[in-house]
Coordinates of N, CA and C in Angstrom, one line a residue:
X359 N 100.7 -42.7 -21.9 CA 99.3 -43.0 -21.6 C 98.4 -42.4 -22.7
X360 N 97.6 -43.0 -22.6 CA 96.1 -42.6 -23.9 C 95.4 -42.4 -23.7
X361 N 94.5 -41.4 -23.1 CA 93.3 -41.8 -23.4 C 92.1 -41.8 -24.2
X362 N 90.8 -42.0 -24.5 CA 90.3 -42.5 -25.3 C 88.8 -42.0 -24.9
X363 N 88.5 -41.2 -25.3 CA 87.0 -40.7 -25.2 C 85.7 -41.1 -26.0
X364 N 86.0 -42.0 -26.1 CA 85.1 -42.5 -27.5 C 84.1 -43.9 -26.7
X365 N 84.4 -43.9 -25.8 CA 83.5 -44.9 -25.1 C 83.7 -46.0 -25.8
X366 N 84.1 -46.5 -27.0 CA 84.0 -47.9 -27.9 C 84.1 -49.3 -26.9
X367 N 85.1 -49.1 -25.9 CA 86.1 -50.3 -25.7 C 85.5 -50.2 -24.1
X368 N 84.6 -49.8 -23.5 CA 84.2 -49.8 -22.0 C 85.2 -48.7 -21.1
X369 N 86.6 -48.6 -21.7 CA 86.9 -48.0 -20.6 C 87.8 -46.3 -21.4
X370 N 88.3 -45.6 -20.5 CA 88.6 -44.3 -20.7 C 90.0 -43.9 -20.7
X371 N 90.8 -45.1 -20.1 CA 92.6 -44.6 -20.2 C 93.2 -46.3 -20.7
X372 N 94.2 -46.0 -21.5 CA 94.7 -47.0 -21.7 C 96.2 -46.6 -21.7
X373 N 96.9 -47.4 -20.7 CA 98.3 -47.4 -20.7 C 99.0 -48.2 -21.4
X374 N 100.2 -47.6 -22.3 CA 100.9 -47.9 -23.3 C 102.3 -47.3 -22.9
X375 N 102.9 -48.4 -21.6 CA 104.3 -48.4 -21.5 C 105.4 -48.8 -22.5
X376 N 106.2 -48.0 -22.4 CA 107.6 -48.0 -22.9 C 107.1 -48.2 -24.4
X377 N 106.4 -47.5 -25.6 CA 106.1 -47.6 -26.7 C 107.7 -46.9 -27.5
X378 N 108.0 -47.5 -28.3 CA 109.2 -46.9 -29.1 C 108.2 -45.9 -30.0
X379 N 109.2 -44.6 -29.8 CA 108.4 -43.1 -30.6 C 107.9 -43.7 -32.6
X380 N 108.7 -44.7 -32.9 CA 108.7 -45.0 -34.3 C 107.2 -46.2 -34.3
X381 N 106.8 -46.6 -33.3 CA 105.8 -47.6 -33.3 C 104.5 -46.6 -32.8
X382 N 104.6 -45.4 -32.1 CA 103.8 -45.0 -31.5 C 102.3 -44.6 -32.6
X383 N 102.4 -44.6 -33.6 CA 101.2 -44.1 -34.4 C 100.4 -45.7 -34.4
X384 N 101.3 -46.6 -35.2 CA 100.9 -48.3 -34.7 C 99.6 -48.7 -33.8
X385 N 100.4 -48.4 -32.8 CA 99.6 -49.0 -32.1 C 98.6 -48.0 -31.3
X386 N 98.6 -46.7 -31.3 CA 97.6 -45.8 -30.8 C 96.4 -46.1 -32.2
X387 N 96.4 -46.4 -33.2 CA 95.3 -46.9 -34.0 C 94.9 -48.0 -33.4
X388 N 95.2 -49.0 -32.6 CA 94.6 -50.0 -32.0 C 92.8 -49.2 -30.9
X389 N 93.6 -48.4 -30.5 CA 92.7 -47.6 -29.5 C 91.5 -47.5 -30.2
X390 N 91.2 -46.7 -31.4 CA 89.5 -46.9 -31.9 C 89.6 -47.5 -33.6
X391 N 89.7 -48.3 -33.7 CA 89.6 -49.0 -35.0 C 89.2 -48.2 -35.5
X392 N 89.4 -47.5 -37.0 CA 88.2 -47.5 -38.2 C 88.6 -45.9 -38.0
X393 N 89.3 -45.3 -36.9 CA 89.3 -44.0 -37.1 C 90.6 -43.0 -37.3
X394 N 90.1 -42.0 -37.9 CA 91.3 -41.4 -38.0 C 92.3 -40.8 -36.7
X395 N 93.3 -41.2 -36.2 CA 93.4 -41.0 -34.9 C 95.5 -40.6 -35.1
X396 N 95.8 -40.4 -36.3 CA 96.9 -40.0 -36.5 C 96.9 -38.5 -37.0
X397 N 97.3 -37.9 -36.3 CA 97.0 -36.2 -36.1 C 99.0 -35.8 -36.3
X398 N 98.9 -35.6 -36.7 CA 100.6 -34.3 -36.9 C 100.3 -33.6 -35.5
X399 N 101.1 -33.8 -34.5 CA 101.0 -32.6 -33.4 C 102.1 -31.2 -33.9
X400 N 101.1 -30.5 -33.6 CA 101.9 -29.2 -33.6 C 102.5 -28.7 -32.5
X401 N 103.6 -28.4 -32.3 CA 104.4 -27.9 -31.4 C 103.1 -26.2 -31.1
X402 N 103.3 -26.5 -29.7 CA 103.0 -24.7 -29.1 C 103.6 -23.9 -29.5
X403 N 102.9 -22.6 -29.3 CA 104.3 -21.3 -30.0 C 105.2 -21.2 -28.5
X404 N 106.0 -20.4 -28.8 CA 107.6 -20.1 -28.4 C 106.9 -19.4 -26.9
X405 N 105.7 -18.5 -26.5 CA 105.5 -18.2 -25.6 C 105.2 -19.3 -25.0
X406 N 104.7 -20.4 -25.2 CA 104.1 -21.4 -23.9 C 105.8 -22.4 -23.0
X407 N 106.6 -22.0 -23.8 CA 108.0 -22.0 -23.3 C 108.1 -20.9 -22.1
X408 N 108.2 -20.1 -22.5 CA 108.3 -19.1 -21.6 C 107.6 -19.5 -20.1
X409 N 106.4 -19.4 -20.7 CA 105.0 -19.7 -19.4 C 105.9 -20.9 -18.4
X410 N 106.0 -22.1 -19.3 CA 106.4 -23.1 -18.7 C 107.4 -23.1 -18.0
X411 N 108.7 -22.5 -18.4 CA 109.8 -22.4 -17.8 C 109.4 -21.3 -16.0
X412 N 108.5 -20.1 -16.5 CA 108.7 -19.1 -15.4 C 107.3 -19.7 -14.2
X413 N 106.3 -20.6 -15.2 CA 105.4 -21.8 -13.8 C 106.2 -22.3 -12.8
X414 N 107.1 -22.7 -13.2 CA 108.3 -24.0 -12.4 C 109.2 -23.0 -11.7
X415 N 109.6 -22.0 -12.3 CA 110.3 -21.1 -11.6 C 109.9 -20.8 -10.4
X416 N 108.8 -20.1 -10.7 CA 107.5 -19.3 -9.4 C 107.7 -20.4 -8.4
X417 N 107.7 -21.7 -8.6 CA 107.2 -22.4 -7.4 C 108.6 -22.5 -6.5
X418 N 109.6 -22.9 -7.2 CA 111.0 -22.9 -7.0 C 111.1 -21.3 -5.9
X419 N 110.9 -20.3 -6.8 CA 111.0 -19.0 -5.9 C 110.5 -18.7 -4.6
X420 N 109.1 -19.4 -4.8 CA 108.6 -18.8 -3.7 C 108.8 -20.4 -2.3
X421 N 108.7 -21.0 -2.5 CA 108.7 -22.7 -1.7 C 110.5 -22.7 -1.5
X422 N 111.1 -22.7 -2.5 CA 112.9 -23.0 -2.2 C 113.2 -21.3 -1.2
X423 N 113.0 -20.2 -2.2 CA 113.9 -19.2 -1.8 C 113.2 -19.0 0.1
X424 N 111.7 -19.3 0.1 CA 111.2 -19.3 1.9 C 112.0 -20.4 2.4
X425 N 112.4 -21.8 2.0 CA 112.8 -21.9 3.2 C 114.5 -21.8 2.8
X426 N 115.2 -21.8 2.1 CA 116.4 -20.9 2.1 C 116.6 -20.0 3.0
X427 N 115.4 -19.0 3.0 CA 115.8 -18.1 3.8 C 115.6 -18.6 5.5
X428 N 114.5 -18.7 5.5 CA 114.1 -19.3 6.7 C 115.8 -20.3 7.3
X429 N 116.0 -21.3 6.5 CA 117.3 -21.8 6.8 C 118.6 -21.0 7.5
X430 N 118.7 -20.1 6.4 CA 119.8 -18.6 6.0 C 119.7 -18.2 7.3
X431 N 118.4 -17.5 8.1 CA 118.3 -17.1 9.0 C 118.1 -17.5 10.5
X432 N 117.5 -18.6 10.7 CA 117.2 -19.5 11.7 C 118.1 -19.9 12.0
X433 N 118.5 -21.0 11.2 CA 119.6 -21.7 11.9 C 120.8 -21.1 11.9
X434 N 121.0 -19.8 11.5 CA 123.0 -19.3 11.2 C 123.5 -20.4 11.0
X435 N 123.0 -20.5 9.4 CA 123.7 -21.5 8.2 C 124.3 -20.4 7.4
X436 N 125.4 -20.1 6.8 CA 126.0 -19.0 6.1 C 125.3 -18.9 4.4
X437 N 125.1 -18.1 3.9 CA 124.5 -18.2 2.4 C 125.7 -19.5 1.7
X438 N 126.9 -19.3 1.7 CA 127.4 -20.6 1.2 C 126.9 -21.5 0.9
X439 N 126.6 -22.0 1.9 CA 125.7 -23.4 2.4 C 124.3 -23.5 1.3
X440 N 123.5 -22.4 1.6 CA 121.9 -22.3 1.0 C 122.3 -22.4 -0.3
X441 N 123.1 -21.4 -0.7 CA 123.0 -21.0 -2.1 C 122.9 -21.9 -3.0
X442 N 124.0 -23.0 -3.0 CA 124.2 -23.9 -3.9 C 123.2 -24.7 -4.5
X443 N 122.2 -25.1 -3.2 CA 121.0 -26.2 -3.3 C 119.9 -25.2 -4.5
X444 N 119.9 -24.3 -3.4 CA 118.5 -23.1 -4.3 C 118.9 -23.0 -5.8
X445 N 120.2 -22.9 -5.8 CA 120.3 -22.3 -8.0 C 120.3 -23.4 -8.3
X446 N 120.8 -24.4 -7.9 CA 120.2 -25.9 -8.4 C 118.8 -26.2 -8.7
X447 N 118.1 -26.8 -7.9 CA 117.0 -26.1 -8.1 C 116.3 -25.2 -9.0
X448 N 116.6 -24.5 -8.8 CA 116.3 -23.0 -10.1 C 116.6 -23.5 -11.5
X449 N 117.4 -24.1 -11.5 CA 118.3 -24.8 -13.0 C 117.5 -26.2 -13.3
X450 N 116.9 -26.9 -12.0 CA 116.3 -28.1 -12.1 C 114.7 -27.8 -12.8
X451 N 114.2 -26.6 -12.3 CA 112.6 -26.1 -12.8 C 112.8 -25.5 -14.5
X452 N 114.4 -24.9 -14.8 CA 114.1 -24.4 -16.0 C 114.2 -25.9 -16.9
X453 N 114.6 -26.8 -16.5 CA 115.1 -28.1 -17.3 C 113.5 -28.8 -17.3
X454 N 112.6 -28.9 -16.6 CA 111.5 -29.0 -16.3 C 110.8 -28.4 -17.2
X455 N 110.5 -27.2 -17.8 CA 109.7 -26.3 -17.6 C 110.3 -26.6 -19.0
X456 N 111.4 -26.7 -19.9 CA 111.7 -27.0 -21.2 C 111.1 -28.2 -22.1
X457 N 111.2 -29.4 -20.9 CA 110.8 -30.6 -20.8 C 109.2 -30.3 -21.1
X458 N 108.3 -30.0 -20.1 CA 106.9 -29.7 -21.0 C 106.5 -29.3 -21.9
X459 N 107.2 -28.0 -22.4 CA 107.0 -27.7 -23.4 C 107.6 -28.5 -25.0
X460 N 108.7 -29.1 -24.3 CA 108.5 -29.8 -25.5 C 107.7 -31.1 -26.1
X461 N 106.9 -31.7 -24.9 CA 106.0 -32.3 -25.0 C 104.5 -31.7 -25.3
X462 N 104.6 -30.9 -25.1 CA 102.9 -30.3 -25.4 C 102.7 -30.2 -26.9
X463 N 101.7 -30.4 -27.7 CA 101.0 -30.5 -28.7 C 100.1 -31.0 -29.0
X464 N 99.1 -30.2 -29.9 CA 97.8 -30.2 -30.2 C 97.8 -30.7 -32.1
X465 N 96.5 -31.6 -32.6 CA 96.1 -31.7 -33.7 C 95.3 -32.1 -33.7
X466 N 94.4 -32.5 -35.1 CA 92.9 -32.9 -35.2 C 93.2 -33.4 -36.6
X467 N 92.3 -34.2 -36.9 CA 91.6 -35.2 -37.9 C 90.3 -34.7 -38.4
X468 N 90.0 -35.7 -39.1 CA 88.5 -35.2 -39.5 C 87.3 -36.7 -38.4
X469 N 88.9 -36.8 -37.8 CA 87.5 -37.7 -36.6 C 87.8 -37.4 -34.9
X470 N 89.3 -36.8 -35.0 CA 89.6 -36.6 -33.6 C 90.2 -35.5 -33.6
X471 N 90.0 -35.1 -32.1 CA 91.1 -33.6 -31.7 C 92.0 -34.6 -30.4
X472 N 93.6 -34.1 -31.1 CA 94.4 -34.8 -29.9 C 95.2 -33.8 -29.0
X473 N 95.3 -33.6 -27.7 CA 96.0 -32.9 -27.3 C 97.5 -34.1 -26.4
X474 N 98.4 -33.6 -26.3 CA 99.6 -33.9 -25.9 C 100.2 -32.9 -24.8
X475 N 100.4 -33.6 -23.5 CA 100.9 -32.3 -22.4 C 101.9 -33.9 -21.5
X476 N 102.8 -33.3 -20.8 CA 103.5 -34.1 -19.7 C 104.7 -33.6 -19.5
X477 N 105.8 -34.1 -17.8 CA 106.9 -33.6 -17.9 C 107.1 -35.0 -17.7
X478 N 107.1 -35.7 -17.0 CA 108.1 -37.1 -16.5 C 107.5 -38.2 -17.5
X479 N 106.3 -38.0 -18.0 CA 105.8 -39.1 -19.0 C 104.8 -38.3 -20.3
X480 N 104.5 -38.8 -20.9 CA 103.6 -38.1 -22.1 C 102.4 -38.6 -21.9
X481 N 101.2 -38.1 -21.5 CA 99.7 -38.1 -22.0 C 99.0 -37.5 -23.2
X482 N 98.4 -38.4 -23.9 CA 98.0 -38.1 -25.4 C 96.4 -38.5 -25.0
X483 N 95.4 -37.1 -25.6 CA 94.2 -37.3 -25.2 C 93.6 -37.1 -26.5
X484 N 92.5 -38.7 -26.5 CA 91.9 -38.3 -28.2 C 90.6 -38.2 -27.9
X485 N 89.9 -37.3 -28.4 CA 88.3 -37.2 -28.4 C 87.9 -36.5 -29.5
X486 N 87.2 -38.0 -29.7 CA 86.1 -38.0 -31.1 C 85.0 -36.5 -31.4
X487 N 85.4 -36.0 -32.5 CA 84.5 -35.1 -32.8 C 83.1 -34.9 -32.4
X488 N 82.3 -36.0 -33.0 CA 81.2 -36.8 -32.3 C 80.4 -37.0 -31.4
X489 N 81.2 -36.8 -30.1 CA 81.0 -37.1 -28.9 C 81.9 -35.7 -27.6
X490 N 82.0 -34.7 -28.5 CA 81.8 -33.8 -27.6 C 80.6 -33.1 -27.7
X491 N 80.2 -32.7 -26.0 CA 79.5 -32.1 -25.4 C 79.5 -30.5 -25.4
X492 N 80.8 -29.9 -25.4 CA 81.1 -28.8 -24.9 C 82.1 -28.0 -24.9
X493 N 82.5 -27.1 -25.2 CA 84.3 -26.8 -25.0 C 84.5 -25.1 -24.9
X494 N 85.2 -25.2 -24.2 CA 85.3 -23.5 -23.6 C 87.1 -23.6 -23.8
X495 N 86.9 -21.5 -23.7 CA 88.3 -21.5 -24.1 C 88.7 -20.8 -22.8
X496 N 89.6 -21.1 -21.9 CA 90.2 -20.2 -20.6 C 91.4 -19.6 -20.8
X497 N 91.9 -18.6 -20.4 CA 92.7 -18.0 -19.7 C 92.9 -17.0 -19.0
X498 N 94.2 -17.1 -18.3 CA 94.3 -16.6 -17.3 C 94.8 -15.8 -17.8
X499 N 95.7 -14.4 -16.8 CA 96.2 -13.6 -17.2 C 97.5 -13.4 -17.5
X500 N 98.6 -14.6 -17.0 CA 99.8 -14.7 -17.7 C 99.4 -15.2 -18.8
X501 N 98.8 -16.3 -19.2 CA 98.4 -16.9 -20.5 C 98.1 -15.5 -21.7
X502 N 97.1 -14.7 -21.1 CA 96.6 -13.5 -22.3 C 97.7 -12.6 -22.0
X503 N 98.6 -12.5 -21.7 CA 99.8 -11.7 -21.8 C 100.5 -12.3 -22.8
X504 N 100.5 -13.6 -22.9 CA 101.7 -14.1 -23.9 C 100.8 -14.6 -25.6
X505 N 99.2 -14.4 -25.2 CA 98.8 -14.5 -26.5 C 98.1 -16.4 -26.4
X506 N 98.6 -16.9 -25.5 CA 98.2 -18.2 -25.2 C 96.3 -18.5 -24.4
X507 N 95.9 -20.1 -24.4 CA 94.7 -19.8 -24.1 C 94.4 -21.6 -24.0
X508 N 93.7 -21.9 -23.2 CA 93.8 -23.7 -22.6 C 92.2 -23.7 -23.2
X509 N 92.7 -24.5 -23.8 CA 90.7 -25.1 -24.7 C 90.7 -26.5 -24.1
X510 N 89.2 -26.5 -23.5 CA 88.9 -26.9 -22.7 C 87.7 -28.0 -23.2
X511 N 87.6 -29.1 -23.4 CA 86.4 -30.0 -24.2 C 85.8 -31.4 -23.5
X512 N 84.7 -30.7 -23.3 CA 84.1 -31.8 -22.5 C 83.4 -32.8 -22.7
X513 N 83.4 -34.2 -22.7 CA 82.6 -35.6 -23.1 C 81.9 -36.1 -22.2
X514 N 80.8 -37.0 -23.2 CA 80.1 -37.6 -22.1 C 81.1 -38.9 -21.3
X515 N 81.8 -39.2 -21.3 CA 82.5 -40.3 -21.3 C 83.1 -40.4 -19.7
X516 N 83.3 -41.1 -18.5 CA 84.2 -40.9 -17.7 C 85.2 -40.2 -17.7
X517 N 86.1 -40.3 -18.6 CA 86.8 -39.2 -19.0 C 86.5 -37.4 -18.5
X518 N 85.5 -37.3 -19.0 CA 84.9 -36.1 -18.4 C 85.4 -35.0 -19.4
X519 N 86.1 -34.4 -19.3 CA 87.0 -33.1 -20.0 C 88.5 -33.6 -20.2
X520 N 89.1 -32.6 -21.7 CA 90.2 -32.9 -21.5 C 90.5 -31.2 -22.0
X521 N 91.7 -31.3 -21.5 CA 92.3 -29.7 -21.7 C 93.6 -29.8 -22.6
X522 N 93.7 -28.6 -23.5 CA 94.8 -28.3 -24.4 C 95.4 -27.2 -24.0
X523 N 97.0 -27.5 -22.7 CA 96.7 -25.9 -22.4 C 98.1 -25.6 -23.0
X524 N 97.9 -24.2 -22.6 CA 99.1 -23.1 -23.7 C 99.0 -23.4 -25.2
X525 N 98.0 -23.4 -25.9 CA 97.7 -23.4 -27.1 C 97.9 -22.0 -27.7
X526 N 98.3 -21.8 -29.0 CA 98.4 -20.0 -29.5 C 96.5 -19.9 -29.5
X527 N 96.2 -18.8 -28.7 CA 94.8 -18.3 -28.6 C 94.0 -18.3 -29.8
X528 N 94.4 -18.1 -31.2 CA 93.7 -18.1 -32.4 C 93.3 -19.5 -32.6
X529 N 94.6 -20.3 -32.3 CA 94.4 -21.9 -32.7 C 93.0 -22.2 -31.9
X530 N 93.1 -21.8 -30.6 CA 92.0 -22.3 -29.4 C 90.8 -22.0 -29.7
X531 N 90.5 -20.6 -30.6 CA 89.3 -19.7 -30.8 C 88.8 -20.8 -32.0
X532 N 89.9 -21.0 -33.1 CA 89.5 -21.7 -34.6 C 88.9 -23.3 -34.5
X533 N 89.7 -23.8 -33.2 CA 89.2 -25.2 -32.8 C 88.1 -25.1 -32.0
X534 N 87.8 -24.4 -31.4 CA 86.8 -24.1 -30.7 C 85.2 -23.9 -31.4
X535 N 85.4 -22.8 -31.9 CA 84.5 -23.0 -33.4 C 84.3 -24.2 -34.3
X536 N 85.3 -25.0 -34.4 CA 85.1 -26.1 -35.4 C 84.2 -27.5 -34.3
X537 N 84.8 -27.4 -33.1 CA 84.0 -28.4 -32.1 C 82.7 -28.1 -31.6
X538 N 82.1 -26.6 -31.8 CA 81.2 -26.4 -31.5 C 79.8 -26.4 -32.6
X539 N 80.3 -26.1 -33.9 CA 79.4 -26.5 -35.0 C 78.7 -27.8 -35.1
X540 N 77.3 -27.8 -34.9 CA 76.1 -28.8 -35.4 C 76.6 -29.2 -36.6
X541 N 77.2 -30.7 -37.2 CA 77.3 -31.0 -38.2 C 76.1 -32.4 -38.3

């Protein structure tokens, strides 16, 4: 999926099933004629791995291991039984949690900022220099423990905002600054 902040074409998402990875620069130039919209994405640093693998975990931990136990306990089902499903699971979030991060990446042009984030499919968001309104930098507090920071850029466009999250926090502070200058 693409989307496309630039208002040119009337609308704000354009789906681009089953693109082969060698055709994908191709035809994402169809999206705004005339602009520079091929960006080098940069891989996240090595902490937004982390983040990502121990996000998926947390939910696994706290949602699997309650009703595991709940199970474990309630019904006198023997830990045998539970165990197997739960570290499954556990193994299924860290595969997960690898998977996004290897999809996440951020770059810019001298006409666009693109960010890259997804687990089951890839979303690629371009917004024209141009036509941002706004952009804040967030994070939370696992994020500022690992040095990471979600830059946040807002359009006038339906679209609305798009977010770059787990970005290394300098990157977020230096992009941030560059989308915010009157040129």
């Amino acid at each position: 999926t693409g989307h496309n902040a630039s208002g040119s074409t009337g609308t704000d998402t354009t789906y681009l099933p089953a693109v082969p990875s060698a055709d994908r620069v191709r035809v994402t130039e169809l999206l705004a004629p005339g602009l520079a919209l091929h960006a080098s994405l940069r891989p996240h640093p090595r902490a937004a791995l982390v983040r990502a693998i121990a996000s998926r975990v947390r939910v696994v931990l706290v949602l699997g291991g309650g009703a595991s136990l709940a199970l474990w306990s309630l019904a006198d089902v023997s830990a045998a039984v539970v165990l197997p499903p739960f570290v499954a699971l556990l193994a299924l979030a860290v595969v997960f949690g690898v998977r996004a991060y290897r999809v996440l990446g951020h770059g810019e042009t001298t006409d666009m900022v693109v960010g890259r984030a997804g687990v089951w499919g890839e979303v690629t968001s371009y917004v024209r220099r141009d036509r941002v309104q706004s952009a804040s930098i967030q994070a939370n507090f696992f994020q500022r423990r690992r040095g990471l920071a979600t830059l946040r850029v807002d359009v006038a466009q339906p679209l609305g905002s798009v977010s770059i999250v787990d970005m290394a926090a300098d990157d977020a502070r230096r992009l941030l600054g560059d989308l915010t200058v009157r040129r």
